[in-house]
GROMACS .gro file of C-alpha atoms in nm:
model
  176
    1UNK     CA    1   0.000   0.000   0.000
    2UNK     CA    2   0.090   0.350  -0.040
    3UNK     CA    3   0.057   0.716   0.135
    4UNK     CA    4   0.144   1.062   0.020
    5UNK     CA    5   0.098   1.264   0.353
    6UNK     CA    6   0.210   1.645   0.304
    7UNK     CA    7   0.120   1.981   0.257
    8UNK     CA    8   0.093   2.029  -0.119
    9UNK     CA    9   0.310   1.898  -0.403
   10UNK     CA   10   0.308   1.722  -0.778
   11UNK     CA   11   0.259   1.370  -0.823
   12UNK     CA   12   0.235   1.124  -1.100
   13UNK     CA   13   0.201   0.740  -1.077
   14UNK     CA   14   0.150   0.492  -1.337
   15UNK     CA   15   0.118   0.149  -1.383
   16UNK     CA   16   0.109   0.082  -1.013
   17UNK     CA   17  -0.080  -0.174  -0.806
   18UNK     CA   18  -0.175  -0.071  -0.437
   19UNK     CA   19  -0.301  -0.350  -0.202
   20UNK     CA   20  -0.429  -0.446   0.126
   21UNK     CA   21  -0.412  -0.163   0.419
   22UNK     CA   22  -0.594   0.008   0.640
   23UNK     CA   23  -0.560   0.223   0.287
   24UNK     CA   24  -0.438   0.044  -0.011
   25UNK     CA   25  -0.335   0.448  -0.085
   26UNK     CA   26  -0.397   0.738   0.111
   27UNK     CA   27  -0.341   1.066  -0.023
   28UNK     CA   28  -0.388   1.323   0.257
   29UNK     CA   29  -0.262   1.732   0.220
   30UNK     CA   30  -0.156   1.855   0.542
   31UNK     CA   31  -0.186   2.218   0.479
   32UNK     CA   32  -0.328   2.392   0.796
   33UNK     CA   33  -0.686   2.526   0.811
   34UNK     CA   34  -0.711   2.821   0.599
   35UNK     CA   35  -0.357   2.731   0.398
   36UNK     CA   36  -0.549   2.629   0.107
   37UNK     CA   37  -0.265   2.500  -0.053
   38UNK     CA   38  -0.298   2.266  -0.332
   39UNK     CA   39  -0.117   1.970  -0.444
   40UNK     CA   40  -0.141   1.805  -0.779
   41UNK     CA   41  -0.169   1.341  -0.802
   42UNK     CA   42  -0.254   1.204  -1.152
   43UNK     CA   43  -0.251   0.881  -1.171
   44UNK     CA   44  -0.250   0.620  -1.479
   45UNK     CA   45  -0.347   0.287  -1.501
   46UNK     CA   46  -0.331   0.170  -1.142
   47UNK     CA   47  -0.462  -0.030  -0.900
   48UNK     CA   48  -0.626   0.009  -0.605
   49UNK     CA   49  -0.794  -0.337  -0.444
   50UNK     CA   50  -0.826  -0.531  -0.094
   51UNK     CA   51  -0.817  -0.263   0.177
   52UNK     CA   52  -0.956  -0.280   0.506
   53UNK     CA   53  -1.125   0.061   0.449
   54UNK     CA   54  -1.075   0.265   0.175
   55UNK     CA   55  -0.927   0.128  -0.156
   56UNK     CA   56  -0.842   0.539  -0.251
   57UNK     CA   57  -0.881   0.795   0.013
   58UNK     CA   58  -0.842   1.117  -0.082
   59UNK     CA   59  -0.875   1.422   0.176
   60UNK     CA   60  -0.796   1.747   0.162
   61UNK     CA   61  -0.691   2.016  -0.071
   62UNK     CA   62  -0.561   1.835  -0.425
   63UNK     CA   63  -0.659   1.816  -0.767
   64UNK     CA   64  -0.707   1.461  -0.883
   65UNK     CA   65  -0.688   1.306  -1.201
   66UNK     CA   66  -0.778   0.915  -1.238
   67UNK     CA   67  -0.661   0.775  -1.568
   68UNK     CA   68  -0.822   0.436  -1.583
   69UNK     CA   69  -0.796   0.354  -1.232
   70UNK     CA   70  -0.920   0.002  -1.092
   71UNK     CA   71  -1.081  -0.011  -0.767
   72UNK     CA   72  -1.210  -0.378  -0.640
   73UNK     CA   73  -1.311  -0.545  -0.315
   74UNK     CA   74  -1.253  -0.279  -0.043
   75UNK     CA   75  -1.403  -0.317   0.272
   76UNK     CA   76  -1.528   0.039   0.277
   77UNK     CA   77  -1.555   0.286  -0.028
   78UNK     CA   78  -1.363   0.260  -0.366
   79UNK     CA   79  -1.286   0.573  -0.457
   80UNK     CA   80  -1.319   0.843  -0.138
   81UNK     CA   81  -1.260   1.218  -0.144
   82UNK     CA   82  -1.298   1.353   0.174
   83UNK     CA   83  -1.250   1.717   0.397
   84UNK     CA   84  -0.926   1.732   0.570
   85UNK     CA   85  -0.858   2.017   0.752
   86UNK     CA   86  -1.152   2.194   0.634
   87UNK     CA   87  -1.009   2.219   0.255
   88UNK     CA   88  -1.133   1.999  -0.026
   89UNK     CA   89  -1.034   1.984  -0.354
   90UNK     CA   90  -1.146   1.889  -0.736
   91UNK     CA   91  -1.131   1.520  -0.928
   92UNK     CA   92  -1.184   1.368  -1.272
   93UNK     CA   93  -1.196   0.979  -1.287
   94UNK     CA   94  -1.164   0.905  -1.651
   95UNK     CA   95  -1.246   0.557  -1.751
   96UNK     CA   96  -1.254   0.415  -1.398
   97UNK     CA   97  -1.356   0.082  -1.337
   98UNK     CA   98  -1.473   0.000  -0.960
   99UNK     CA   99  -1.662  -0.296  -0.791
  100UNK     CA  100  -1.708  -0.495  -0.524
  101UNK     CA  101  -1.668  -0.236  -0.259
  102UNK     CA  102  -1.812  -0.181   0.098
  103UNK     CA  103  -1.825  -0.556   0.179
  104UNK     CA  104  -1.798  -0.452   0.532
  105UNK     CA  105  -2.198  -0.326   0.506
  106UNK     CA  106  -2.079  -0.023   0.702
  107UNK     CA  107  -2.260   0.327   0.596
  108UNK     CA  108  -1.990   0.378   0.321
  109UNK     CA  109  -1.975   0.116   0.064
  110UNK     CA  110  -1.995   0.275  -0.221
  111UNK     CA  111  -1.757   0.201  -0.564
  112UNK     CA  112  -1.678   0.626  -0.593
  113UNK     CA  113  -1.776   0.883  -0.378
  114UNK     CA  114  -1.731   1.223  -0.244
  115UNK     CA  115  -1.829   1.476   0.003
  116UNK     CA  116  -1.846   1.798   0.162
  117UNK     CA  117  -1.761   2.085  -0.119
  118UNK     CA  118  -1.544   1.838  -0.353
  119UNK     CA  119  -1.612   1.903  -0.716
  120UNK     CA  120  -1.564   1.618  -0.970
  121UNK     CA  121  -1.650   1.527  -1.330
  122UNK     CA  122  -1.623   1.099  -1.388
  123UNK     CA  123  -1.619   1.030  -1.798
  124UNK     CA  124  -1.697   0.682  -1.961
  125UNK     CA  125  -1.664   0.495  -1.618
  126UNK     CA  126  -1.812   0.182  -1.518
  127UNK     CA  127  -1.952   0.141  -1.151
  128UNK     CA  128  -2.077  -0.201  -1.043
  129UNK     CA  129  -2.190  -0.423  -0.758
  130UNK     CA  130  -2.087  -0.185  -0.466
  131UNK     CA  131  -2.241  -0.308  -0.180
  132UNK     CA  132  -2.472  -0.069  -0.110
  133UNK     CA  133  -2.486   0.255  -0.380
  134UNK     CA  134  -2.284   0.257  -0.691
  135UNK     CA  135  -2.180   0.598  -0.674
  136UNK     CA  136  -2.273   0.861  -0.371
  137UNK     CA  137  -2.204   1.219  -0.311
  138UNK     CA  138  -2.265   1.393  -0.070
  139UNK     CA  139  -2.234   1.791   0.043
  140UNK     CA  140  -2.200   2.124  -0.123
  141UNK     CA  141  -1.975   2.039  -0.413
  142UNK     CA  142  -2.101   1.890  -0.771
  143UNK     CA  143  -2.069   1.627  -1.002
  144UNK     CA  144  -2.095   1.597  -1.389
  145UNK     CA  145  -2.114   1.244  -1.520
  146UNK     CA  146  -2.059   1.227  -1.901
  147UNK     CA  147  -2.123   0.840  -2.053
  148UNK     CA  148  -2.076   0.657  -1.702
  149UNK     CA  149  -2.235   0.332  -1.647
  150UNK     CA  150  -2.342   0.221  -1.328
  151UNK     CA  151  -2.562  -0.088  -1.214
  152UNK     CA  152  -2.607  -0.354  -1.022
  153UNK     CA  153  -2.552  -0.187  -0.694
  154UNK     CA  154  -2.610  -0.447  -0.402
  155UNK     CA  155  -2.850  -0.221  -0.195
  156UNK     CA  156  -2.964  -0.445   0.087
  157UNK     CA  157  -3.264  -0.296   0.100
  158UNK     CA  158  -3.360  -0.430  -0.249
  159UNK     CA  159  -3.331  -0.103  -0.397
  160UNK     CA  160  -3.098  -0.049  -0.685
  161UNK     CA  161  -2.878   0.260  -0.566
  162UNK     CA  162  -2.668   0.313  -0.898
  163UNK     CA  163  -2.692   0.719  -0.874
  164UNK     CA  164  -2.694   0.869  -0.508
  165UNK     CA  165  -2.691   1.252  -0.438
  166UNK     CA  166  -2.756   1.420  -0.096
  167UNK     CA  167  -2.728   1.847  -0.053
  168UNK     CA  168  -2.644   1.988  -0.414
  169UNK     CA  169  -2.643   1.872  -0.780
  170UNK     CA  170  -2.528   1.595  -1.010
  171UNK     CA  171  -2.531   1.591  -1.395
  172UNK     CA  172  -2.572   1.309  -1.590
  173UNK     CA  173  -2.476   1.298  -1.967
  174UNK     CA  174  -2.553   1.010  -2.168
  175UNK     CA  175  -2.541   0.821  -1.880
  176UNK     CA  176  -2.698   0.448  -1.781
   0.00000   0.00000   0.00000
């Protein structure tokens, strides 16, 4: 597993696999309240699978860019971007492919979301059999989907959760 725990910073990976954990990766900025200081993680063609939480957990102030990431059988959430010192930041997952996450049946099982005021756009990604909703955002920030696929959530209620928003808006573009 990996970690990138600092204030700010620019980061490419590629081609890497990132398992087991409390975190298969954790990306956390460390600026202090107020700092707003960004860092910068792209990441191509990795991996990020059998965590005991989080496969990806994002928090704080960064701009993220997923190239065709892979996120399978976490115990909590795939793909998490979260507040971390009161700063958020912005994401695209491009051609992501996540499932099987949130076996632990906690509250967040979910194959990609985010919360608080994150802002992300996810294009031509597939989200399947999370445990409980596909994909579920949650706070002040937004979301535009553009030719995303999601289905087959596990909802245990016997609902199909493949599209979850609480608090602001999400836009979906040729989406299913």
């Amino acid at each position: 597993n990996g970690v990138i725990d600092r204030t700010g910073g620019d980061f490419y990976l590629e081609g890497l696999k990132f398992h087991g954990g409390q975190n298969a990766f954790l990306i956390r900025n460390e600026a202090a309240a107020g700092d707003h200081t960004k860092g910068t993680v792209q990441t191509k063609d990795c991996e990020f699978s059998y965590s005991g939480e989080d496969a990806c957990d994002q928090q704080g102030a960064w701009d993220i860019l997923h190239d065709t990431p892979l996120s399978k059988h976490s115990a909590t959430d795939g793909l998490a971007y979260a507040k971390y010192n009161q700063d958020c930041g912005t994401f695209i997952e491009i051609n992501a492919t996540c499932y099987r996450n949130g076996y632990s049946a906690t509250s967040a099982n979910n194959c990609s979301t985010h919360h608080d005021t994150w802002a992300g756009i996810r294009v031509g990604s597939y989200y399947h059999h999370a445990q409980d909703r596909n994909i579920h955002d949650v706070g002040s920030g937004g979301t535009w989907m553009m030719g995303c696929r999601s289905e087959y959530s596990l909802n245990n209620g016997g609902n199909d959760h493949n599209y979850v928003i609480n608090d602001y808006a999400m836009y979906l573009d040729c989406c299913t």
